[in-house]
mmCIF file of C-alpha atoms in Angstrom:
data_model
loop_
_atom_site.group_PDB
_atom_site.id
_atom_site.type_symbol
_atom_site.label_atom_id
_atom_site.label_comp_id
_atom_site.label_asym_id
_atom_site.label_seq_id
_atom_site.Cartn_x
_atom_site.Cartn_y
_atom_site.Cartn_z
ATOM 1 C CA MET E 1 135.137 49.191 178.137
ATOM 2 C CA LEU E 2 136.754 46.248 176.458
ATOM 3 C CA ALA E 3 133.442 44.518 175.932
ATOM 4 C CA THR E 4 132.054 47.782 174.428
ATOM 5 C CA LEU E 5 134.895 47.939 171.938
ATOM 6 C CA THR E 6 134.709 44.370 170.987
ATOM 7 C CA ALA E 7 130.838 45.039 170.216
ATOM 8 C CA ILE E 8 131.562 47.952 167.995
ATOM 9 C CA ALA E 9 134.161 45.876 166.128
ATOM 10 C CA PHE E 10 131.722 42.979 165.778
ATOM 11 C CA LEU E 11 129.177 45.474 164.651
ATOM 12 C CA LEU E 12 131.231 46.999 162.059
ATOM 13 C CA VAL E 13 132.024 43.437 160.677
ATOM 14 C CA LEU E 14 128.166 43.091 160.468
ATOM 15 C CA SER E 15 127.921 46.447 158.620
ATOM 16 C CA ALA E 16 130.564 45.213 156.109
ATOM 17 C CA PHE E 17 128.908 42.111 155.620
ATOM 18 C CA PHE E 18 125.448 43.829 154.933
ATOM 19 C CA SER E 19 127.079 46.459 152.459
ATOM 20 C CA GLY E 20 128.979 43.767 150.654
ATOM 21 C CA SER E 21 126.031 41.629 150.405
ATOM 22 C CA GLU E 22 123.948 44.351 148.893
ATOM 23 C CA THR E 23 126.672 45.102 146.206
ATOM 24 C CA ALA E 24 127.351 41.315 145.388
ATOM 25 C CA LEU E 25 123.763 40.363 145.025
ATOM 26 C CA THR E 26 122.608 43.132 143.096
ATOM 27 C CA ALA E 27 125.727 43.046 140.750
ATOM 28 C CA ALA E 28 125.881 39.315 140.232
ATOM 29 C CA SER E 29 125.327 38.104 136.777
ATOM 30 C CA ARG E 30 121.901 37.163 136.238
ATOM 31 C CA PRO E 31 122.328 34.698 133.218
ATOM 32 C CA LEU E 32 125.294 33.045 135.144
ATOM 33 C CA MET E 33 123.192 32.772 138.215
ATOM 34 C CA HIS E 34 120.534 31.068 136.153
ATOM 35 C CA GLN E 35 122.959 28.841 134.466
ATOM 36 C CA LEU E 36 124.414 27.755 137.694
ATOM 37 C CA GLU E 37 120.980 27.026 139.218
ATOM 38 C CA HIS E 38 120.267 24.973 136.070
ATOM 39 C CA ASP E 39 123.547 22.868 136.670
ATOM 40 C CA GLY E 40 122.276 22.045 140.273
ATOM 41 C CA ASN E 41 123.934 24.801 142.286
ATOM 42 C CA ARG E 42 121.442 25.358 145.208
ATOM 43 C CA ASP E 43 123.061 28.545 146.516
ATOM 44 C CA ALA E 44 122.815 29.979 142.949
ATOM 45 C CA GLY E 45 119.069 29.258 143.107
ATOM 46 C CA ILE E 46 118.825 31.134 146.477
ATOM 47 C CA VAL E 47 120.358 34.129 144.727
ATOM 48 C CA ASN E 48 117.701 34.032 142.032
ATOM 49 C CA ARG E 49 114.824 33.756 144.584
ATOM 50 C CA LEU E 50 116.325 36.752 146.620
ATOM 51 C CA ARG E 51 116.579 38.733 143.513
ATOM 52 C CA ASP E 52 113.084 38.094 142.385
ATOM 53 C CA ASP E 53 111.744 40.206 145.059
ATOM 54 C CA GLN E 54 114.473 42.992 145.166
ATOM 55 C CA GLU E 55 112.690 45.404 147.198
ATOM 56 C CA ARG E 56 112.246 42.976 149.966
ATOM 57 C CA LEU E 57 115.866 41.983 149.712
ATOM 58 C CA ILE E 58 117.236 45.668 149.646
ATOM 59 C CA GLY E 59 114.776 46.453 152.546
ATOM 60 C CA ALA E 60 116.086 43.795 154.791
ATOM 61 C CA ILE E 61 119.848 44.603 154.009
ATOM 62 C CA LEU E 62 119.151 48.357 154.607
ATOM 63 C CA LEU E 63 117.318 47.547 157.820
ATOM 64 C CA GLY E 64 120.073 45.382 159.093
ATOM 65 C CA ASN E 65 122.942 47.713 157.995
ATOM 66 C CA ASN E 66 121.294 50.838 159.506
ATOM 67 C CA LEU E 67 120.593 49.106 162.879
ATOM 68 C CA VAL E 68 124.112 48.075 163.299
ATOM 69 C CA ASN E 69 125.746 51.201 162.193
ATOM 70 C CA ILE E 70 123.374 53.117 164.618
ATOM 71 C CA LEU E 71 124.091 50.823 167.436
ATOM 72 C CA ALA E 72 127.832 51.016 166.910
ATOM 73 C CA SER E 73 127.761 54.720 166.750
ATOM 74 C CA ALA E 74 125.782 55.036 169.803
ATOM 75 C CA LEU E 75 128.255 52.615 171.729
ATOM 76 C CA ALA E 76 131.261 54.497 170.324
ATOM 77 C CA THR E 77 129.527 57.715 171.358
ATOM 78 C CA GLY E 78 128.924 56.540 174.932
ATOM 79 C CA VAL E 79 132.450 55.368 175.538
ATOM 80 C CA LEU E 80 134.052 58.519 174.279
ATOM 81 C CA ILE E 81 131.726 60.769 176.329
ATOM 82 C CA SER E 82 132.754 58.991 179.300
ATOM 83 C CA LEU E 83 136.464 59.499 178.335
ATOM 84 C CA PHE E 84 136.288 63.225 177.121
ATOM 85 C CA GLY E 85 133.052 64.647 178.200
ATOM 86 C CA GLN E 86 130.903 66.502 175.590
ATOM 87 C CA ALA E 87 133.982 66.561 173.103
ATOM 88 C CA GLY E 88 133.314 62.870 172.999
ATOM 89 C CA ILE E 89 130.372 63.490 170.786
ATOM 90 C CA ALA E 90 132.673 65.195 168.050
ATOM 91 C CA TYR E 91 135.284 62.603 168.465
ATOM 92 C CA ALA E 92 132.882 59.690 168.158
ATOM 93 C CA THR E 93 131.250 61.391 164.942
ATOM 94 C CA ILE E 94 134.587 61.667 163.286
ATOM 95 C CA ALA E 95 135.934 58.277 164.315
ATOM 96 C CA MET E 96 132.778 56.379 163.493
ATOM 97 C CA THR E 97 132.380 58.094 160.150
ATOM 98 C CA LEU E 98 135.892 57.103 159.108
ATOM 99 C CA LEU E 99 135.453 53.549 160.308
ATOM 100 C CA VAL E 100 132.122 52.968 158.558
ATOM 101 C CA LEU E 101 133.070 54.792 155.414
ATOM 102 C CA ILE E 102 136.375 52.723 155.115
ATOM 103 C CA PHE E 103 135.897 49.357 156.705
ATOM 104 C CA ALA E 104 132.067 49.021 156.306
ATOM 105 C CA GLU E 105 131.235 50.713 153.079
ATOM 106 C CA ILE E 106 134.193 51.051 150.602
ATOM 107 C CA LEU E 107 136.403 48.137 151.429
ATOM 108 C CA PRO E 108 133.464 45.526 151.453
ATOM 109 C CA LYS E 109 131.751 46.968 148.297
ATOM 110 C CA THR E 110 134.789 47.382 146.382
ATOM 111 C CA TYR E 111 135.827 43.569 147.141
ATOM 112 C CA ALA E 112 132.187 42.489 146.406
ATOM 113 C CA ILE E 113 132.107 44.445 143.025
ATOM 114 C CA ARG E 114 135.369 42.687 141.752
ATOM 115 C CA THR E 115 133.978 39.161 143.100
ATOM 116 C CA ALA E 116 130.297 39.744 142.679
ATOM 117 C CA ASP E 117 129.490 36.292 141.253
ATOM 118 C CA ARG E 118 131.498 34.242 143.602
ATOM 119 C CA SER E 119 130.580 36.487 146.736
ATOM 120 C CA ALA E 120 126.676 36.293 145.879
ATOM 121 C CA VAL E 121 126.766 32.442 145.678
ATOM 122 C CA ALA E 122 128.678 32.270 149.135
ATOM 123 C CA ILE E 123 126.706 34.640 151.265
ATOM 124 C CA ALA E 124 123.183 33.758 149.628
ATOM 125 C CA PRO E 125 122.135 31.240 152.330
ATOM 126 C CA VAL E 126 123.041 33.569 155.356
ATOM 127 C CA VAL E 127 121.422 36.685 153.631
ATOM 128 C CA ASN E 128 118.316 34.391 152.923
ATOM 129 C CA VAL E 129 117.892 33.727 156.645
ATOM 130 C CA VAL E 130 118.416 37.425 157.629
ATOM 131 C CA VAL E 131 115.600 38.417 155.028
ATOM 132 C CA ALA E 132 113.308 35.725 156.526
ATOM 133 C CA LEU E 133 114.014 36.863 160.143
ATOM 134 C CA LEU E 134 113.452 40.675 159.200
ATOM 135 C CA ALA E 135 110.503 40.124 156.998
ATOM 136 C CA PRO E 136 107.928 41.092 159.275
ATOM 137 C CA PHE E 137 109.663 44.598 159.684
ATOM 138 C CA THR E 138 110.379 45.022 155.910
ATOM 139 C CA THR E 139 106.860 44.142 155.204
ATOM 140 C CA ALA E 140 105.590 46.977 157.517
ATOM 141 C CA ILE E 141 108.193 49.502 156.184
ATOM 142 C CA ARG E 142 107.219 48.730 152.516
ATOM 143 C CA PHE E 143 103.336 49.254 153.726
ATOM 144 C CA LEU E 144 104.205 52.507 155.166
ATOM 145 C CA VAL E 145 106.396 53.578 152.226
ATOM 146 C CA ARG E 146 103.666 52.804 149.723
ATOM 147 C CA GLY E 147 101.059 54.544 151.826
ATOM 148 C CA THR E 148 103.338 57.770 151.941
ATOM 149 C CA LEU E 149 103.884 57.760 148.176
ATOM 150 C CA SER E 150 100.241 57.318 147.477
ATOM 151 C CA LEU E 151 99.563 60.461 149.428
ATOM 152 C CA PHE E 152 101.537 62.180 146.850
ATOM 153 C CA GLY E 153 99.657 60.447 143.881
ATOM 154 C CA ILE E 154 102.879 58.009 143.335
ATOM 155 C CA THR E 155 101.633 54.764 142.372
ATOM 156 C CA GLU E 156 104.055 51.634 141.935
ATOM 157 C CA ASP E 157 104.901 50.478 138.416
ATOM 158 C CA GLU E 158 105.089 46.718 138.399
ATOM 159 C CA ASP E 159 107.011 46.595 135.210
ATOM 160 C CA THR E 160 109.662 49.069 135.332
ATOM 161 C CA VAL E 161 112.193 47.069 133.058
ATOM 162 C CA ALA E 162 112.141 47.251 129.312
ATOM 163 C CA THR E 163 113.421 43.730 128.761
ATOM 164 C CA GLU E 164 114.311 44.183 124.982
ATOM 165 C CA GLN E 165 116.119 47.420 125.749
ATOM 166 C CA GLU E 166 117.914 45.814 128.545
ATOM 167 C CA LEU E 167 119.235 43.102 126.107
ATOM 168 C CA ARG E 168 120.284 45.370 123.517
ATOM 169 C CA GLY E 169 122.106 47.195 126.232
ATOM 170 C CA ALA E 170 123.818 44.052 127.350
ATOM 171 C CA ILE E 171 124.765 43.373 123.458
ATOM 172 C CA ALA E 172 126.249 46.858 123.288
ATOM 173 C CA LEU E 173 128.342 45.910 126.347
ATOM 174 C CA HIS E 174 129.697 43.077 124.145
ATOM 175 C CA ASP E 175 132.612 45.356 123.162
ATOM 176 C CA GLY E 176 135.497 44.911 120.873
ATOM 177 C CA ASP E 177 136.758 45.778 117.386
ATOM 178 C CA GLU E 178 137.584 42.287 116.230
ATOM 179 C CA ALA E 179 135.624 41.046 113.256
ATOM 180 C CA ALA E 180 134.262 38.014 115.264
ATOM 181 C CA VAL E 181 132.724 40.284 118.116
ATOM 182 C CA LYS E 182 131.251 42.716 115.512
ATOM 183 C CA HIS E 183 129.700 39.835 113.801
ATOM 184 C CA GLU E 184 128.292 38.462 117.072
ATOM 185 C CA ARG E 185 126.882 41.724 117.934
ATOM 186 C CA ALA E 186 125.209 42.089 114.629
ATOM 187 C CA MET E 187 123.648 38.533 114.927
ATOM 188 C CA LEU E 188 122.330 39.174 118.405
ATOM 189 C CA ARG E 189 120.751 42.530 117.302
ATOM 190 C CA SER E 190 119.263 40.913 114.101
ATOM 191 C CA VAL E 191 117.566 38.209 116.249
ATOM 192 C CA LEU E 192 115.905 41.103 118.292
ATOM 193 C CA ASP E 193 114.888 42.895 115.252
ATOM 194 C CA LEU E 194 112.952 39.968 113.402
ATOM 195 C CA ASP E 195 109.773 41.030 115.072
ATOM 196 C CA ASP E 196 110.123 44.735 113.910
ATOM 197 C CA VAL E 197 111.191 44.024 110.231
ATOM 198 C CA GLN E 198 108.815 43.488 107.565
ATOM 199 C CA VAL E 199 109.268 40.924 104.601
ATOM 200 C CA ALA E 200 108.886 43.716 102.257
ATOM 201 C CA GLU E 201 112.398 45.049 103.599
ATOM 202 C CA ILE E 202 114.363 41.874 102.664
ATOM 203 C CA MET E 203 112.335 40.298 99.701
ATOM 204 C CA THR E 204 113.752 39.902 96.402
ATOM 205 C CA HIS E 205 111.965 42.602 94.190
ATOM 206 C CA ARG E 206 109.938 41.269 91.195
ATOM 207 C CA ARG E 207 112.241 43.107 88.907
ATOM 208 C CA ASP E 208 115.001 40.548 90.102
ATOM 209 C CA VAL E 209 112.866 37.475 90.287
ATOM 210 C CA VAL E 210 113.103 34.891 87.412
ATOM 211 C CA ALA E 211 109.694 34.016 86.550
ATOM 212 C CA LEU E 212 108.550 31.488 83.672
ATOM 213 C CA ASP E 213 105.612 32.386 81.170
ATOM 214 C CA ALA E 214 103.407 29.530 81.243
ATOM 215 C CA ALA E 215 102.491 30.062 77.538
ATOM 216 C CA LEU E 216 106.166 29.203 76.506
ATOM 217 C CA PRO E 217 106.970 25.777 75.111
ATOM 218 C CA ALA E 218 108.152 23.262 77.532
ATOM 219 C CA GLU E 219 111.795 23.192 76.064
ATOM 220 C CA GLU E 220 112.165 26.721 76.455
ATOM 221 C CA MET E 221 110.759 26.934 79.980
ATOM 222 C CA ILE E 222 113.002 24.142 80.985
ATOM 223 C CA GLN E 223 116.168 26.017 79.407
ATOM 224 C CA GLN E 224 115.199 29.097 81.317
ATOM 225 C CA ALA E 225 115.015 27.183 84.588
ATOM 226 C CA VAL E 226 118.338 25.392 84.035
ATOM 227 C CA ASP E 227 119.831 28.880 83.194
ATOM 228 C CA SER E 228 118.442 30.389 86.486
ATOM 229 C CA PRO E 229 120.473 30.340 89.715
ATOM 230 C CA PHE E 230 117.211 29.453 91.677
ATOM 231 C CA THR E 231 115.646 26.290 92.441
ATOM 232 C CA ARG E 232 112.110 27.465 93.034
ATOM 233 C CA ILE E 233 110.520 29.415 90.159
ATOM 234 C CA PRO E 234 107.257 31.161 89.898
ATOM 235 C CA ILE E 235 105.110 30.421 86.759
ATOM 236 C CA TRP E 236 102.702 33.288 85.474
ATOM 237 C CA ARG E 237 99.912 33.315 82.817
ATOM 238 C CA ASN E 238 98.863 36.208 80.669
ATOM 239 C CA GLU E 239 100.568 38.812 82.840
ATOM 240 C CA PRO E 240 103.298 38.683 85.528
ATOM 241 C CA ASP E 241 101.016 39.646 88.511
ATOM 242 C CA ASN E 242 98.999 36.300 87.760
ATOM 243 C CA ILE E 243 101.252 33.825 89.425
ATOM 244 C CA VAL E 244 99.664 30.422 88.918
ATOM 245 C CA GLY E 245 102.210 28.141 90.680
ATOM 246 C CA VAL E 246 105.895 27.482 91.722
ATOM 247 C CA VAL E 247 107.934 24.837 90.183
ATOM 248 C CA HIS E 248 111.042 23.178 91.608
ATOM 249 C CA ALA E 249 114.029 22.591 89.332
ATOM 250 C CA LYS E 250 114.358 19.019 90.774
ATOM 251 C CA ALA E 251 110.719 18.471 89.750
ATOM 252 C CA LEU E 252 111.504 19.467 86.082
ATOM 253 C CA LEU E 253 114.462 17.236 86.251
ATOM 254 C CA ARG E 254 112.601 14.260 87.464
ATOM 255 C CA LYS E 255 109.936 14.844 84.798
ATOM 256 C CA LEU E 256 112.516 14.998 82.132
ATOM 257 C CA TRP E 257 114.370 11.880 83.294
ATOM 258 C CA ALA E 258 111.080 9.951 83.198
ATOM 259 C CA ARG E 259 110.324 11.099 79.500
ATOM 260 C CA GLY E 260 114.004 9.752 78.681
ATOM 261 C CA GLY E 261 114.993 13.292 78.025
ATOM 262 C CA GLU E 262 112.301 14.088 75.356
ATOM 263 C CA PHE E 263 110.627 17.491 75.765
ATOM 264 C CA ALA E 264 107.550 16.358 73.643
ATOM 265 C CA ASP E 265 104.251 16.103 75.502
ATOM 266 C CA ILE E 266 105.642 17.471 78.787
ATOM 267 C CA ASP E 267 103.323 19.617 80.742
ATOM 268 C CA ILE E 268 105.455 21.632 83.279
ATOM 269 C CA LEU E 269 102.173 22.931 84.821
ATOM 270 C CA ASP E 270 101.606 19.388 86.121
ATOM 271 C CA GLU E 271 104.533 19.884 88.462
ATOM 272 C CA VAL E 272 103.634 23.155 89.787
ATOM 273 C CA VAL E 273 102.701 23.660 93.487
ATOM 274 C CA VAL E 274 99.973 26.125 94.625
ATOM 275 C CA PRO E 275 101.562 29.490 95.270
ATOM 276 C CA TRP E 276 101.757 30.774 98.852
ATOM 277 C CA PHE E 277 100.936 34.587 99.094
ATOM 278 C CA ILE E 278 101.828 36.655 102.062
ATOM 279 C CA PRO E 279 101.362 40.241 102.785
ATOM 280 C CA GLU E 280 104.124 42.652 102.638
ATOM 281 C CA GLN E 281 103.569 44.033 106.007
ATOM 282 C CA LYS E 282 104.273 40.485 107.832
ATOM 283 C CA PRO E 283 106.968 40.543 110.401
ATOM 284 C CA LEU E 284 110.036 38.477 109.932
ATOM 285 C CA LEU E 285 109.541 36.372 113.006
ATOM 286 C CA ASP E 286 105.934 35.397 112.088
ATOM 287 C CA GLN E 287 107.088 34.317 108.513
ATOM 288 C CA LEU E 288 109.887 32.378 110.058
ATOM 289 C CA GLU E 289 107.386 30.481 112.424
ATOM 290 C CA ASP E 290 105.168 29.902 109.272
ATOM 291 C CA PHE E 291 108.063 28.424 107.345
ATOM 292 C CA ARG E 292 108.490 26.038 109.997
ATOM 293 C CA ALA E 293 105.100 25.120 110.574
ATOM 294 C CA ARG E 294 104.375 24.567 106.700
ATOM 295 C CA ARG E 295 107.747 23.031 106.114
ATOM 296 C CA GLU E 296 108.128 25.590 103.080
ATOM 297 C CA HIS E 297 110.874 27.764 102.070
ATOM 298 C CA PHE E 298 109.377 29.924 99.519
ATOM 299 C CA ALA E 299 106.619 32.620 99.630
ATOM 300 C CA LEU E 300 105.320 35.330 97.168
ATOM 301 C CA VAL E 301 104.911 38.801 98.595
ATOM 302 C CA VAL E 302 101.836 40.836 97.523
ATOM 303 C CA ASP E 303 100.650 44.416 98.472
ATOM 304 C CA GLU E 304 97.279 45.538 99.719
ATOM 305 C CA TYR E 305 95.949 45.432 96.217
ATOM 306 C CA GLY E 306 97.139 41.878 95.634
ATOM 307 C CA SER E 307 99.873 42.918 93.070
ATOM 308 C CA PHE E 308 102.850 40.650 93.044
ATOM 309 C CA LEU E 309 105.871 42.432 94.818
ATOM 310 C CA GLY E 310 108.718 39.849 94.942
ATOM 311 C CA ILE E 311 109.654 36.553 96.753
ATOM 312 C CA VAL E 312 110.963 35.982 100.356
ATOM 313 C CA THR E 313 112.629 32.586 101.365
ATOM 314 C CA LEU E 314 113.866 30.987 104.397
ATOM 315 C CA GLU E 315 117.381 31.923 103.395
ATOM 316 C CA ASP E 316 116.614 35.527 103.289
ATOM 317 C CA ILE E 317 115.541 35.334 106.825
ATOM 318 C CA LEU E 318 118.442 33.453 107.971
ATOM 319 C CA GLU E 319 120.707 35.743 106.115
ATOM 320 C CA GLU E 320 119.215 38.562 108.181
ATOM 321 C CA ILE E 321 120.560 36.857 111.369
ATOM 322 C CA VAL E 322 123.849 35.500 110.225
ATOM 323 C CA GLY E 323 124.680 37.632 107.177
ATOM 324 C CA ASP E 324 124.966 36.588 103.610
ATOM 325 C CA ILE E 325 125.136 33.004 102.671
ATOM 326 C CA ASP E 326 126.732 32.539 99.435
ATOM 327 C CA ASP E 327 126.838 29.074 97.617
ATOM 328 C CA GLU E 328 127.958 28.177 94.162
ATOM 329 C CA HIS E 329 124.948 29.163 92.520
ATOM 330 C CA ASP E 330 124.716 32.693 93.983
ATOM 331 C CA LEU E 331 125.158 35.661 91.823
ATOM 332 C CA THR E 332 128.081 37.674 93.025
ATOM 333 C CA PRO E 333 128.135 41.161 94.045
ATOM 334 C CA THR E 334 126.946 42.288 97.781
ATOM 335 C CA GLY E 335 127.068 45.569 95.867
ATOM 336 C CA ILE E 336 129.440 47.288 98.563
ATOM 337 C CA ASP E 337 132.909 48.363 97.455
ATOM 338 C CA HIS E 338 135.284 49.976 99.910
ATOM 339 C CA ALA E 339 137.304 52.796 98.307
ATOM 340 C CA GLU E 340 140.893 53.662 99.500
ATOM 341 C CA ASP E 341 139.593 57.308 100.597
ATOM 342 C CA GLY E 342 137.263 55.640 103.245
ATOM 343 C CA SER E 343 134.076 55.841 101.203
ATOM 344 C CA TYR E 344 131.910 53.132 100.091
ATOM 345 C CA VAL E 345 130.476 52.618 96.494
ATOM 346 C CA VAL E 346 127.040 51.056 97.069
ATOM 347 C CA ASP E 347 124.432 49.624 94.725
ATOM 348 C CA GLY E 348 121.076 51.427 95.187
ATOM 349 C CA ARG E 349 119.373 48.180 95.838
ATOM 350 C CA VAL E 350 121.588 47.289 98.842
ATOM 351 C CA THR E 351 119.440 47.515 102.054
ATOM 352 C CA ILE E 352 120.086 49.958 104.925
ATOM 353 C CA ARG E 353 119.972 47.154 107.248
ATOM 354 C CA ASP E 354 122.727 45.150 105.620
ATOM 355 C CA LEU E 355 124.952 48.489 105.706
ATOM 356 C CA ASN E 356 124.040 49.156 109.265
ATOM 357 C CA ARG E 357 124.818 45.556 110.302
ATOM 358 C CA GLU E 358 128.001 45.192 108.463
ATOM 359 C CA HIS E 359 129.507 48.573 109.489
ATOM 360 C CA GLU E 360 127.648 49.184 112.566
ATOM 361 C CA TRP E 361 126.157 52.392 111.288
ATOM 362 C CA GLY E 362 122.953 54.016 112.441
ATOM 363 C CA LEU E 363 121.139 54.755 109.172
ATOM 364 C CA PRO E 364 117.206 54.981 109.753
ATOM 365 C CA ASP E 365 115.478 52.467 108.053
ATOM 366 C CA GLU E 366 111.996 53.314 108.901
ATOM 367 C CA GLN E 367 110.743 55.054 105.580
ATOM 368 C CA ALA E 368 113.043 53.207 103.217
ATOM 369 C CA ALA E 369 114.551 49.663 102.928
ATOM 370 C CA THR E 370 117.286 50.425 100.257
ATOM 371 C CA ILE E 371 119.920 53.179 99.972
ATOM 372 C CA ALA E 372 118.155 54.471 96.926
ATOM 373 C CA GLY E 373 114.821 54.462 98.747
ATOM 374 C CA LEU E 374 116.731 56.616 101.682
ATOM 375 C CA VAL E 375 118.294 59.117 99.178
ATOM 376 C CA LEU E 376 114.803 59.535 97.445
ATOM 377 C CA HIS E 377 112.907 59.905 100.816
ATOM 378 C CA GLU E 378 115.431 62.569 102.130
ATOM 379 C CA ALA E 379 116.007 64.403 98.911
ATOM 380 C CA ARG E 380 112.368 64.694 98.142
ATOM 381 C CA ARG E 381 113.101 64.442 94.411
ATOM 382 C CA ILE E 382 114.794 62.134 91.934
ATOM 383 C CA PRO E 383 118.437 63.467 92.124
ATOM 384 C CA GLU E 384 120.686 63.777 89.121
ATOM 385 C CA VAL E 385 124.136 62.113 88.471
ATOM 386 C CA GLY E 386 126.861 64.232 90.267
ATOM 387 C CA GLN E 387 124.607 65.609 92.869
ATOM 388 C CA SER E 388 125.603 65.279 96.579
ATOM 389 C CA PHE E 389 123.411 65.345 99.803
ATOM 390 C CA MET E 390 124.346 65.128 103.454
ATOM 391 C CA PHE E 391 121.940 63.167 105.514
ATOM 392 C CA HIS E 392 122.348 61.841 108.984
ATOM 393 C CA GLY E 393 126.115 62.840 109.053
ATOM 394 C CA PHE E 394 126.806 60.876 105.927
ATOM 395 C CA ARG E 395 127.625 62.287 102.424
ATOM 396 C CA PHE E 396 125.683 60.597 99.507
ATOM 397 C CA ASP E 397 127.257 61.239 96.040
ATOM 398 C CA ILE E 398 124.995 59.968 93.103
ATOM 399 C CA LEU E 399 127.220 58.057 90.592
ATOM 400 C CA ASP E 400 124.727 56.505 88.354
ATOM 401 C CA ARG E 401 120.925 56.427 87.515
ATOM 402 C CA GLN E 402 118.882 54.409 85.170
ATOM 403 C CA ARG E 403 115.745 56.161 84.108
ATOM 404 C CA ASN E 404 114.047 57.165 87.406
ATOM 405 C CA GLN E 405 116.175 54.364 89.500
ATOM 406 C CA ILE E 406 119.381 55.487 91.475
ATOM 407 C CA THR E 407 121.706 52.524 90.764
ATOM 408 C CA GLN E 408 124.730 53.424 92.408
ATOM 409 C CA VAL E 409 125.698 55.782 95.284
ATOM 410 C CA ARG E 410 129.148 56.778 96.963
ATOM 411 C CA ILE E 411 128.502 56.817 100.647
ATOM 412 C CA THR E 412 131.128 58.703 102.855
ATOM 413 C CA PRO E 413 130.600 58.095 106.636
ATOM 414 C CA PRO E 414 131.270 60.877 109.083
ATOM 415 C CA GLY E 415 134.807 61.266 110.540
ATOM 416 C CA PRO E 416 135.725 60.129 114.042
ATOM 417 C CA ASP E 417 135.225 63.631 115.404
ATOM 418 C CA ALA E 418 131.800 64.304 113.710
ATOM 419 C CA ASP E 419 128.775 64.709 115.927
ATOM 420 C CA GLY E 420 126.335 62.757 113.403
ATOM 421 C CA ASP E 421 124.085 65.751 113.472
#
């Protein structure tokens, strides 16, 4: 009898090992395991190999766990029947349920979940041997399971994980209200959004673009270039849509220096470079790659009819990731002022993405790029000053309008108890 009790105790230890292994290997941090493997940790590499085929890993662990649990229960039932007769079956059921539940399930799994990374690395070599030994049985079981499922028309989906959604979920778990944590979340989300955002959504609109008329005298063109806060300036001929080139302020300075500061006979068109036109639908990720490939920082955006819409720069794309990058030449105003009552006075040209990123709101930006565009889209009309609207749980008060353009809006976000409907 002592040998039987010893065997039961040993089987319970094995059961605890299998239960803890399952929890540790599935809960261990995937990024940490990859980094440890990269740093030369062989056991972390075994963890990664095991998790590459999770169906095989879980099958082997469950097979081993069930074998030892059933064997331990059978031995305990035999011992208790010999002591108490048929009542021993009930005693064995109660005793083994408590022992397995407490010592072979809850205790090891609780420990494993608290020390998942350390435990996974420690047990990986042993589990790897167990998986290899049980491989013929788990393969046969997998074949049987798939065959059974196929009878009911259930096929295996090889790609069940939405990688990007998983990343977004991981970013959301990077919790905290500190400004630094919020900024990190915004940056990581913005990187994932690069392939979904078009250049038209972040470009500087043509009405805000400083461009030079090629028909102006050289002295006046240079004066306008000097007064501009920008270093690269488009030049148009006959009509603003007809962009004939882009000139760099440094090229004008070099030209003027070579002439000894004299404006006479300076032909600025000699210094222009061929404009680079891109479609408004181009994703930011593609444009970023093209900026790198062409070693250029400036492109002109056109619509499907070839009309000039605005400009986009490398800095615009970088600002989509890290937020506003201000320098001594930038024009102030982000266009967002926080009022004491909790509302925000916002310039109509501020993009929805900037507001969502800065305040972690969820305003939709599929149909409009700016706040003014969102109000127009939702209202289905051009609102008057003083009108108010409720969209997506937010209150929008129209504060100012110039002709048909909404120039200033007060936005009141929903309170903490609002359902956002």
